[in-house]
């Protein structure tokens, strides 16, 4: 076979650690690997930096933004998801989400600029909104972000300011359902909530965000509506699959759900098109019981391996079994020494879960050099409680705030 | 004393290694240290993120962009220099210079995007301008950039592409005088030029750039005028001191040279204003023989220490000697295993000079963590010839090229 890898970016991004870039613990390159370096030794693979805008399914051609077309025998679409504002795209400038390196450095800029701004203001009332951090959505990303900001405020930034006390920052985690980490067992959700509170995070469940403006979030709760003034609002609530999902659905009649994901055949192909595979966050694949598979890295990795084997078997004229997801578990970390995990049916929490989280995440980084650099920084940050990658970049004018690049 | 450190950025940047960020060898945070982390333990020092727009010298007040004023007893101005296009500011979009983290990531983006673009083009004639890299100015920054791009093309990117051979990239280093590294002894300049040629760099001396447009540089040489088509043009030629130099000159009658630097008294103060010090690239300080001191880090570091001691002595009523520059030498590296240096009057080149360069640069990084991370990456990159921080960031649309953030 000849393989062509098309990507808008020239690197693979390990998204599970993106929140550590957003909170100044790691550098972007530590969780990224240049695609060409990864595929350097694979002579039958070529990489092209390209933006796919459409697929001509009957003509078996991928259409690029520059107008050119690329013919294929087999197509694997794995373009993932972006964050999504439930019909309120106007919220994005006020509440960035976390999916790309640029998102992470923008969030990092906002978090650290908020403390800098508060330091320059004369009194607590004027500082208050800059010392308030609202995170919308208490899934794994929201919980990890809130925990990391809590540790920043309580530990990393200690003794760093003269006019404010960073430990007095208000960190508010909003969740629409009745508990944090909704896909986790209720017991682990409760433990995670206690760990968050210990790190200074205020958790509001059954909280529905009805409006986000620059420096203000409107929240509807069972006991009433409240407007929270906050300079830093982070979005960790909804995701929407890449537009290619809808395009493929329309071309083949495949069902597309509200989140833009394409419903797949048991072998991860499109109905009537055994040559087109959809995997990862773009695919609405289901397990044997009909439950959608979780939108996490292990799902995508297993699907990738399955598709590669399927194509290889088909070329050899062999039959292929349907895709079967091996549930190895889920885990989320809430800072230093604490994580919750459900692995192989076991529920663990605390230091042991945190060690497991560290090992799994180091192991899944693609490049050995990145493992070395991430381990060095984790070890150093653990000893010193410092986070040295807290750079405010992409702006030269701190007084004209906030401003996007 | 009470110290207030005002800076537009929230981090100290170790500029001598900025070219390694621009060529994908190091991450921005590896050569940066958050100012608050550096001064955490110094209780009499506070840090403010602020943009100084003017100084009221008679009123002893620093004026910030937000309109507020900050009174001082002593003022130390060390706002440095930016690159400068000799009266052609319109050249900047086509030929970025290298002074900030944003400059470095923009140059990195252009270098790696040029190879990506060439890979997608069908034949050598259309690829040519994307495979041509022009560096204007053969001072230390220009030489280091050219050497690093040469190594990228010859070594790092080997086996990375299928349609182009990166080793066939044309790297053109333009210098207006008759040799590279003009401030160095002629013998070292000649050695540096040979080392550059070995790394695939074509050196044009007595070459004057008369025009820079997007994708084309016009060069005047003794044998005629030539237009070089090149998608990547990097500016390493001129510097201009921060506008505060001119402001201080006008306020105090101090002489300001063509590069915007302020002529200082022997104790680095402004004439008639013993409370205002100017140091670093903004100062036109002279040695005993009347020769201007070089615009390099050791000058600035020695001046900083001198001013701190001077203020301390004055407060104790002691007399102060004029500033005396201790010339410890100059050094520049041209990639793996090669550098040139003049230290303590000795001229060295090759591997020994390179080792000296490594030690001096590691030693001068402020934070221990950064030393560890830079050493790890240098060691790894030395073994593998890889550079893993070669991310194209700040743009999501590779086909709409070039485009600034």
Coordinates of N, CA, C and O in Angstrom, one line a residue, chain A residues 179-319:
Chain A
X179 N -23.5 16.3 39.0 CA -22.1 16.0 39.6 C -21.0 16.2 38.7 O -21.2 16.2 37.4
X180 N -19.8 16.4 39.2 CA -18.6 16.5 38.3 C -18.3 15.1 37.7 O -18.8 14.1 38.2
X181 N -17.6 15.1 36.6 CA -17.2 13.9 35.8 C -18.4 13.0 35.6 O -18.4 11.8 36.1
X182 N -19.5 13.5 34.9 CA -20.7 12.7 34.8 C -20.5 11.3 34.2 O -21.2 10.4 34.7
X183 N -19.5 11.0 33.3 CA -19.5 9.6 32.9 C -18.9 8.6 33.9 O -18.8 7.4 33.7
X184 N -18.4 9.1 35.0 CA -17.7 8.3 36.0 C -18.7 7.8 37.0 O -19.8 8.3 37.2
X185 N -18.3 6.7 37.8 CA -19.2 6.2 38.9 C -19.4 7.4 39.9 O -18.5 8.2 40.1
X186 N -20.6 7.4 40.5 CA -21.0 8.5 41.4 C -20.0 8.6 42.5 O -19.7 9.8 43.0
X187 N -19.4 7.5 43.0 CA -18.5 7.5 44.1 C -17.2 8.3 43.8 O -16.7 9.1 44.5
X188 N -16.7 8.1 42.5 CA -15.5 8.8 42.1 C -15.8 10.3 41.9 O -15.0 11.1 42.1
X189 N -17.0 10.6 41.3 CA -17.4 12.0 41.1 C -17.3 12.7 42.5 O -16.8 13.8 42.6
X190 N -17.9 12.1 43.5 CA -17.9 12.7 44.9 C -16.5 12.9 45.4 O -16.1 14.0 45.9
X191 N -15.6 11.9 45.1 CA -14.2 12.1 45.6 C -13.5 13.2 44.8 O -12.7 14.0 45.4
X192 N -13.8 13.2 43.5 CA -13.2 14.3 42.7 C -13.6 15.7 43.1 O -12.8 16.6 43.2
X193 N -14.9 15.8 43.5 CA -15.4 17.1 44.0 C -14.7 17.5 45.3 O -14.3 18.7 45.4
X194 N -14.5 16.6 46.2 CA -13.9 16.9 47.4 C -12.4 17.3 47.1 O -11.9 18.3 47.7
X195 N -11.8 16.6 46.2 CA -10.4 17.0 45.9 C -10.3 18.4 45.3 O -9.4 19.1 45.5
X196 N -11.3 18.7 44.5 CA -11.3 20.0 43.9 C -11.5 21.1 44.9 O -10.8 22.1 44.9
X197 N -12.4 20.9 45.9 CA -12.7 21.8 46.9 C -11.4 22.1 47.8 O -11.1 23.2 48.1
X198 N -10.7 21.0 48.0 CA -9.4 21.1 48.8 C -8.4 22.0 48.1 O -7.6 22.6 48.7
X199 N -8.5 22.0 46.7 CA -7.6 22.9 46.0 C -8.2 24.3 45.7 O -7.8 25.0 44.8
X200 N -9.3 24.6 46.5 CA -9.8 26.0 46.4 C -10.9 26.2 45.2 O -11.2 27.3 44.9
X201 N -11.3 25.1 44.7 CA -12.3 25.2 43.6 C -13.7 25.1 44.1 O -14.0 24.2 44.9
X202 N -14.6 26.0 43.7 CA -16.0 26.1 44.1 C -16.8 25.4 43.0 O -16.6 25.7 41.9
X203 N -17.5 24.3 43.4 CA -18.2 23.6 42.3 C -19.7 23.9 42.4 O -20.3 23.8 43.5
X204 N -20.3 24.3 41.3 CA -21.7 24.5 41.2 C -22.3 23.5 40.2 O -22.0 23.5 39.0
X205 N -23.1 22.5 40.7 CA -23.7 21.6 39.8 C -25.1 22.1 39.5 O -25.6 23.1 40.1
X206 N -25.8 21.4 38.6 CA -27.1 21.9 38.1 C -27.1 23.4 37.7 O -28.0 24.1 38.0
X207 N -25.9 23.8 37.2 CA -25.8 25.2 36.8 C -25.7 25.3 35.3 O -24.9 24.7 34.7
X208 N -26.7 26.1 34.8 CA -26.8 26.2 33.3 C -26.3 27.6 32.9 O -26.8 28.6 33.5
X209 N -25.4 27.7 32.0 CA -24.9 29.0 31.6 C -25.9 29.5 30.5 O -26.1 28.8 29.5
X210 N -26.4 30.7 30.7 CA -27.4 31.2 29.7 C -26.8 32.4 28.9 O -27.4 32.7 27.9
X211 N -25.7 32.9 29.4 CA -25.2 34.1 28.6 C -23.7 34.2 29.0 O -23.4 34.1 30.2
X212 N -22.8 34.5 28.0 CA -21.4 34.8 28.3 C -21.1 36.1 27.6 O -21.2 36.2 26.4
X213 N -20.7 37.1 28.4 CA -20.2 38.3 27.8 C -18.8 38.5 28.2 O -18.4 37.8 29.1
X214 N -18.1 39.5 27.6 CA -16.8 39.8 28.1 C -16.8 40.2 29.6 O -17.5 41.1 29.9
X215 N -16.2 39.4 30.4 CA -16.1 39.6 31.9 C -17.3 39.4 32.7 O -17.4 39.9 33.8
X216 N -18.3 38.6 32.1 CA -19.5 38.3 32.9 C -20.2 37.0 32.4 O -20.3 36.8 31.2
X217 N -20.5 36.1 33.3 CA -21.2 34.9 33.0 C -22.5 34.9 33.7 O -22.6 35.1 34.9
X218 N -23.6 34.6 33.0 CA -24.9 34.5 33.6 C -25.2 33.0 33.8 O -25.2 32.2 32.9
X219 N -25.5 32.6 35.1 CA -25.7 31.3 35.4 C -27.1 31.1 36.0 O -27.5 31.8 36.9
X220 N -27.8 30.0 35.5 CA -29.1 29.7 36.0 C -29.0 28.5 36.9 O -28.5 27.4 36.5
X221 N -29.4 28.6 38.2 CA -29.4 27.4 39.1 C -30.8 27.2 39.7 O -31.6 28.1 39.6
X222 N -31.0 26.1 40.3 CA -32.3 25.8 40.9 C -32.8 27.0 41.8 O -33.9 27.3 41.9
X223 N -31.8 27.6 42.5 CA -32.2 28.7 43.4 C -32.2 30.1 42.8 O -32.3 31.1 43.5
X224 N -32.1 30.2 41.5 CA -32.2 31.5 40.9 C -31.1 31.8 39.9 O -30.2 30.9 39.6
X225 N -31.1 33.0 39.3 CA -30.2 33.4 38.3 C -29.2 34.3 38.9 O -29.5 35.2 39.7
X226 N -27.9 34.1 38.5 CA -26.8 35.0 39.0 C -25.9 35.4 37.9 O -25.6 34.6 37.0
X227 N -25.4 36.7 38.0 CA -24.4 37.1 37.0 C -23.0 37.1 37.8 O -22.9 37.8 38.8
X228 N -22.1 36.4 37.3 CA -20.8 36.3 37.9 C -19.8 37.1 37.1 O -19.5 36.8 36.0
X229 N -19.2 38.2 37.7 CA -18.2 39.0 37.0 C -16.9 38.2 37.0 O -16.4 37.8 38.1
X230 N -16.3 37.9 35.8 CA -15.1 37.2 35.8 C -14.3 37.5 34.5 O -14.9 37.5 33.4
X231 N -13.1 37.9 34.6 CA -12.3 38.3 33.5 C -11.8 37.0 32.7 O -11.6 37.1 31.5
X232 N -11.7 35.9 33.4 CA -11.3 34.7 32.7 C -12.4 33.6 32.7 O -12.7 33.2 33.8
X233 N -12.9 33.3 31.6 CA -13.9 32.3 31.4 C -13.4 31.3 30.4 O -13.0 31.6 29.3
X234 N -13.4 30.0 30.8 CA -12.9 29.0 30.0 C -14.0 28.0 29.6 O -14.8 27.6 30.5
X235 N -14.1 27.6 28.4 CA -15.1 26.7 27.9 C -14.7 25.3 27.8 O -13.8 24.9 27.1
X236 N -15.3 24.4 28.6 CA -15.0 23.0 28.5 C -16.3 22.1 28.5 O -16.3 21.1 29.0
X237 N -17.3 22.7 27.8 CA -18.6 22.1 27.9 C -18.9 21.2 26.7 O -19.2 20.0 26.8
X238 N -19.0 21.8 25.5 CA -19.5 21.0 24.4 C -18.5 20.7 23.3 O -17.6 21.6 23.1
X239 N -18.6 19.6 22.5 CA -17.8 19.5 21.3 C -18.7 19.2 20.1 O -19.8 18.7 20.3
X240 N -18.2 19.6 19.0 CA -18.9 19.4 17.7 C -17.9 18.8 16.7 O -16.8 19.3 16.6
X241 N -18.3 17.7 16.1 CA -17.4 17.0 15.2 C -17.0 17.9 14.0 O -17.8 18.9 13.7
X242 N -15.9 17.6 13.3 CA -15.4 18.4 12.2 C -16.5 18.4 11.1 O -17.3 17.4 10.9
X243 N -16.6 19.5 10.3 CA -17.7 19.6 9.2 C -17.6 18.4 8.2 O -18.6 18.2 7.6
X244 N -16.5 17.7 8.1 CA -16.5 16.6 7.2 C -17.5 15.5 7.6 O -18.0 14.7 6.7
X245 N -17.9 15.4 8.8 CA -18.9 14.5 9.2 C -20.2 14.7 8.5 O -20.8 13.8 7.9
X246 N -20.7 15.9 8.5 CA -21.9 16.3 7.8 C -21.8 16.0 6.3 O -22.7 15.5 5.6
X247 N -20.7 16.4 5.7 CA -20.4 16.2 4.3 C -20.5 14.7 3.9 O -21.2 14.4 2.9
X248 N -19.9 13.9 4.7 CA -19.9 12.4 4.5 C -21.3 11.9 4.6 O -21.8 11.0 3.9
X249 N -22.0 12.4 5.7 CA -23.4 11.9 5.9 C -24.3 12.3 4.7 O -25.1 11.4 4.2
X250 N -24.2 13.5 4.2 CA -25.0 13.9 3.1 C -24.7 13.1 1.8 O -25.6 12.8 1.0
X251 N -23.4 12.8 1.6 CA -23.0 12.1 0.4 C -23.4 10.6 0.4 O -23.6 10.0 -0.6
X252 N -23.6 10.0 1.6 CA -23.8 8.6 1.7 C -25.1 8.2 2.4 O -25.4 7.0 2.4
X253 N -25.8 9.2 2.9 CA -27.0 8.8 3.6 C -26.8 8.3 5.0 O -27.7 7.9 5.7
X254 N -25.5 8.3 5.5 CA -25.2 7.9 6.8 C -25.9 8.8 7.8 O -25.9 10.0 7.6
X255 N -26.3 8.3 9.0 CA -26.9 9.1 10.0 C -25.8 10.0 10.7 O -24.7 9.5 10.9
X256 N -26.1 11.3 10.9 CA -25.2 12.2 11.6 C -25.9 12.7 12.8 O -27.1 13.2 12.7
X257 N -25.3 12.6 14.0 CA -26.0 13.0 15.2 C -25.9 14.5 15.5 O -25.2 15.2 14.7
X258 N -26.5 15.0 16.5 CA -26.5 16.4 16.8 C -25.1 17.0 17.0 O -24.9 18.2 16.7
X259 N -24.2 16.2 17.4 CA -22.8 16.6 17.6 C -22.0 16.5 16.4 O -20.8 16.6 16.4
X260 N -22.6 16.2 15.2 CA -21.9 16.1 13.9 C -21.2 14.8 13.7 O -20.4 14.7 12.8
X261 N -21.4 13.8 14.6 CA -20.7 12.5 14.4 C -21.4 11.6 13.4 O -22.7 11.5 13.5
X262 N -20.7 10.8 12.7 CA -21.3 10.0 11.7 C -21.5 8.6 12.2 O -20.6 8.0 12.8
X263 N -22.7 8.0 12.1 CA -23.0 6.6 12.5 C -22.3 5.7 11.5 O -22.4 5.8 10.3
X264 N -21.6 4.7 12.1 CA -20.8 3.8 11.3 C -21.4 2.4 11.2 O -22.1 2.0 12.1
X265 N -21.0 1.6 10.2 CA -21.2 0.2 10.2 C -20.3 -0.5 11.2 O -19.4 0.1 11.7
X266 N -20.6 -1.7 11.5 CA -19.8 -2.4 12.6 C -18.3 -2.5 12.2 O -17.5 -2.6 13.1
X267 N -18.0 -2.4 10.9 CA -16.6 -2.4 10.5 C -16.0 -1.0 10.3 O -15.0 -0.8 9.7
X268 N -16.7 0.0 10.9 CA -16.3 1.4 10.9 C -16.3 2.1 9.5 O -15.7 3.1 9.3
X269 N -17.0 1.4 8.5 CA -17.2 2.0 7.2 C -18.5 2.7 7.1 O -19.4 2.5 7.9
X270 N -18.6 3.6 6.0 CA -19.9 4.2 5.7 C -20.8 3.2 5.0 O -20.3 2.4 4.2
X271 N -22.1 3.4 5.3 CA -23.1 2.4 4.6 C -22.9 2.5 3.1 O -22.9 3.6 2.5
X272 N -22.7 1.4 2.4 CA -22.6 1.4 1.0 C -21.2 1.7 0.5 O -21.0 1.7 -0.7
X273 N -20.3 2.1 1.4 CA -19.0 2.5 1.0 C -17.9 1.9 1.8 O -17.3 2.5 2.7
X274 N -17.7 0.6 1.5 CA -16.7 -0.2 2.4 C -15.3 0.4 2.2 O -14.4 0.0 3.0
X275 N -15.1 1.4 1.3 CA -13.7 1.9 1.2 C -13.5 3.2 2.0 O -12.4 3.8 2.0
X276 N -14.6 3.7 2.7 CA -14.5 4.9 3.5 C -14.7 4.6 5.0 O -15.7 4.1 5.4
X277 N -13.6 4.8 5.7 CA -13.7 4.6 7.2 C -13.7 5.9 7.9 O -13.1 6.9 7.5
X278 N -14.5 5.9 9.0 CA -14.5 7.1 9.9 C -14.1 6.7 11.3 O -14.7 5.7 11.8
X279 N -13.1 7.3 11.9 CA -12.7 6.9 13.3 C -12.5 8.1 14.2 O -12.4 9.2 13.7
X280 N -12.3 7.8 15.4 CA -12.0 8.8 16.4 C -13.2 9.6 16.8 O -14.4 9.1 16.7
X281 N -13.0 10.9 17.2 CA -14.1 11.7 17.7 C -15.2 12.0 16.6 O -16.3 12.5 16.9
X282 N -14.8 11.8 15.3 CA -15.8 12.1 14.2 C -16.8 10.9 14.1 O -17.8 11.1 13.5
X283 N -16.4 9.8 14.6 CA -17.3 8.6 14.5 C -18.2 8.4 15.6 O -17.8 8.5 16.8
X284 N -19.5 8.0 15.3 CA -20.4 7.6 16.3 C -20.5 6.1 16.3 O -21.3 5.5 15.7
X285 N -19.4 5.5 16.9 CA -19.4 4.0 16.9 C -20.1 3.5 18.2 O -20.1 4.2 19.2
X286 N -20.6 2.3 18.1 CA -21.3 1.8 19.3 C -20.8 0.5 19.8 O -20.2 -0.3 18.9
X287 N -20.9 0.2 21.0 CA -20.4 -1.1 21.5 C -21.6 -2.1 21.3 O -22.6 -1.8 20.8
X288 N -21.3 -3.4 21.7 CA -22.3 -4.5 21.5 C -23.6 -4.2 22.0 O -24.7 -4.5 21.4
X289 N -23.7 -3.4 23.1 CA -25.0 -3.1 23.8 C -25.6 -1.9 23.1 O -26.7 -1.4 23.6
X290 N -25.0 -1.3 22.1 CA -25.6 -0.2 21.4 C -25.3 1.2 22.1 O -25.8 2.2 21.7
X291 N -24.4 1.2 23.1 CA -24.0 2.4 23.7 C -22.9 3.1 23.0 O -21.9 2.4 22.6
X292 N -23.0 4.4 22.7 CA -21.9 5.0 22.0 C -20.5 4.9 22.7 O -20.5 5.0 23.9
X293 N -19.5 4.7 22.0 CA -18.1 4.5 22.6 C -17.7 5.9 23.1 O -18.0 6.9 22.5
X294 N -16.9 6.0 24.2 CA -16.5 7.3 24.7 C -15.5 8.0 23.7 O -14.7 7.3 23.1
X295 N -15.6 9.3 23.7 CA -14.8 10.1 22.8 C -13.4 10.3 23.4 O -13.0 11.5 23.7
X296 N -12.7 9.3 23.6 CA -11.3 9.4 24.3 C -10.3 8.7 23.4 O -10.6 8.0 22.5
X297 N -9.0 9.0 23.8 CA -7.9 8.5 23.0 C -7.9 7.0 22.7 O -7.7 6.5 21.6
X298 N -8.1 6.2 23.8 CA -8.1 4.7 23.5 C -9.0 4.2 22.5 O -8.7 3.4 21.7
X299 N -10.2 4.8 22.4 CA -11.2 4.5 21.3 C -10.5 4.7 20.0 O -10.5 3.9 19.1
X300 N -10.0 5.9 19.8 CA -9.4 6.3 18.5 C -8.2 5.4 18.2 O -8.0 5.0 17.0
X301 N -7.3 5.1 19.1 CA -6.1 4.3 18.9 C -6.6 2.9 18.5 O -6.1 2.4 17.5
X302 N -7.5 2.3 19.2 CA -8.0 1.0 18.8 C -8.6 0.9 17.4 O -8.4 0.0 16.7
X303 N -9.4 2.0 17.1 CA -10.0 2.1 15.8 C -9.0 2.2 14.7 O -9.1 1.6 13.7
X304 N -8.0 3.0 15.0 CA -6.9 3.2 14.0 C -6.2 1.8 13.6 O -6.0 1.5 12.5
X305 N -5.9 1.1 14.7 CA -5.3 -0.2 14.5 C -6.2 -1.2 13.8 O -5.8 -1.9 12.9
X306 N -7.5 -1.1 14.1 CA -8.5 -2.0 13.5 C -8.6 -1.7 12.0 O -8.6 -2.7 11.2
X307 N -8.6 -0.5 11.6 CA -8.8 -0.1 10.2 C -7.5 -0.5 9.4 O -7.7 -1.1 8.3
X308 N -6.4 -0.3 10.0 CA -5.1 -0.7 9.3 C -5.2 -2.3 9.1 O -4.9 -2.7 8.0
X309 N -5.5 -3.0 10.1 CA -5.6 -4.5 9.9 C -6.7 -4.9 8.9 O -6.5 -5.8 8.1
X310 N -7.8 -4.2 9.0 CA -8.9 -4.5 8.1 C -8.5 -4.3 6.6 O -8.8 -5.2 5.8
X311 N -7.9 -3.2 6.3 CA -7.4 -3.0 4.9 C -6.4 -4.0 4.5 O -6.5 -4.6 3.4
X312 N -5.5 -4.3 5.4 CA -4.5 -5.3 5.1 C -5.1 -6.7 4.8 O -4.8 -7.4 3.9
X313 N -6.1 -7.1 5.7 CA -6.8 -8.4 5.5 C -7.6 -8.4 4.2 O -7.6 -9.4 3.5
X314 N -8.3 -7.3 3.9 CA -9.1 -7.3 2.7 C -8.2 -7.5 1.5 O -8.6 -8.1 0.5
X315 N -7.0 -6.8 1.5 CA -6.1 -6.9 0.3 C -5.7 -8.4 0.2 O -5.3 -8.8 -0.9
X316 N -5.6 -9.1 1.3 CA -5.2 -10.5 1.2 C -6.4 -11.4 1.0 O -6.3 -12.6 1.0
X317 N -7.6 -10.8 0.8 CA -8.8 -11.6 0.5 C -9.4 -12.3 1.8 O -10.3 -13.2 1.7
X318 N -9.0 -11.9 3.0 CA -9.5 -12.5 4.2 C -10.7 -11.8 4.7 O -11.0 -10.6 4.3
X319 N -11.5 -12.4 5.5 CA -12.7 -11.8 6.1 C -12.3 -11.0 7.3 O -11.3 -11.3 8.0

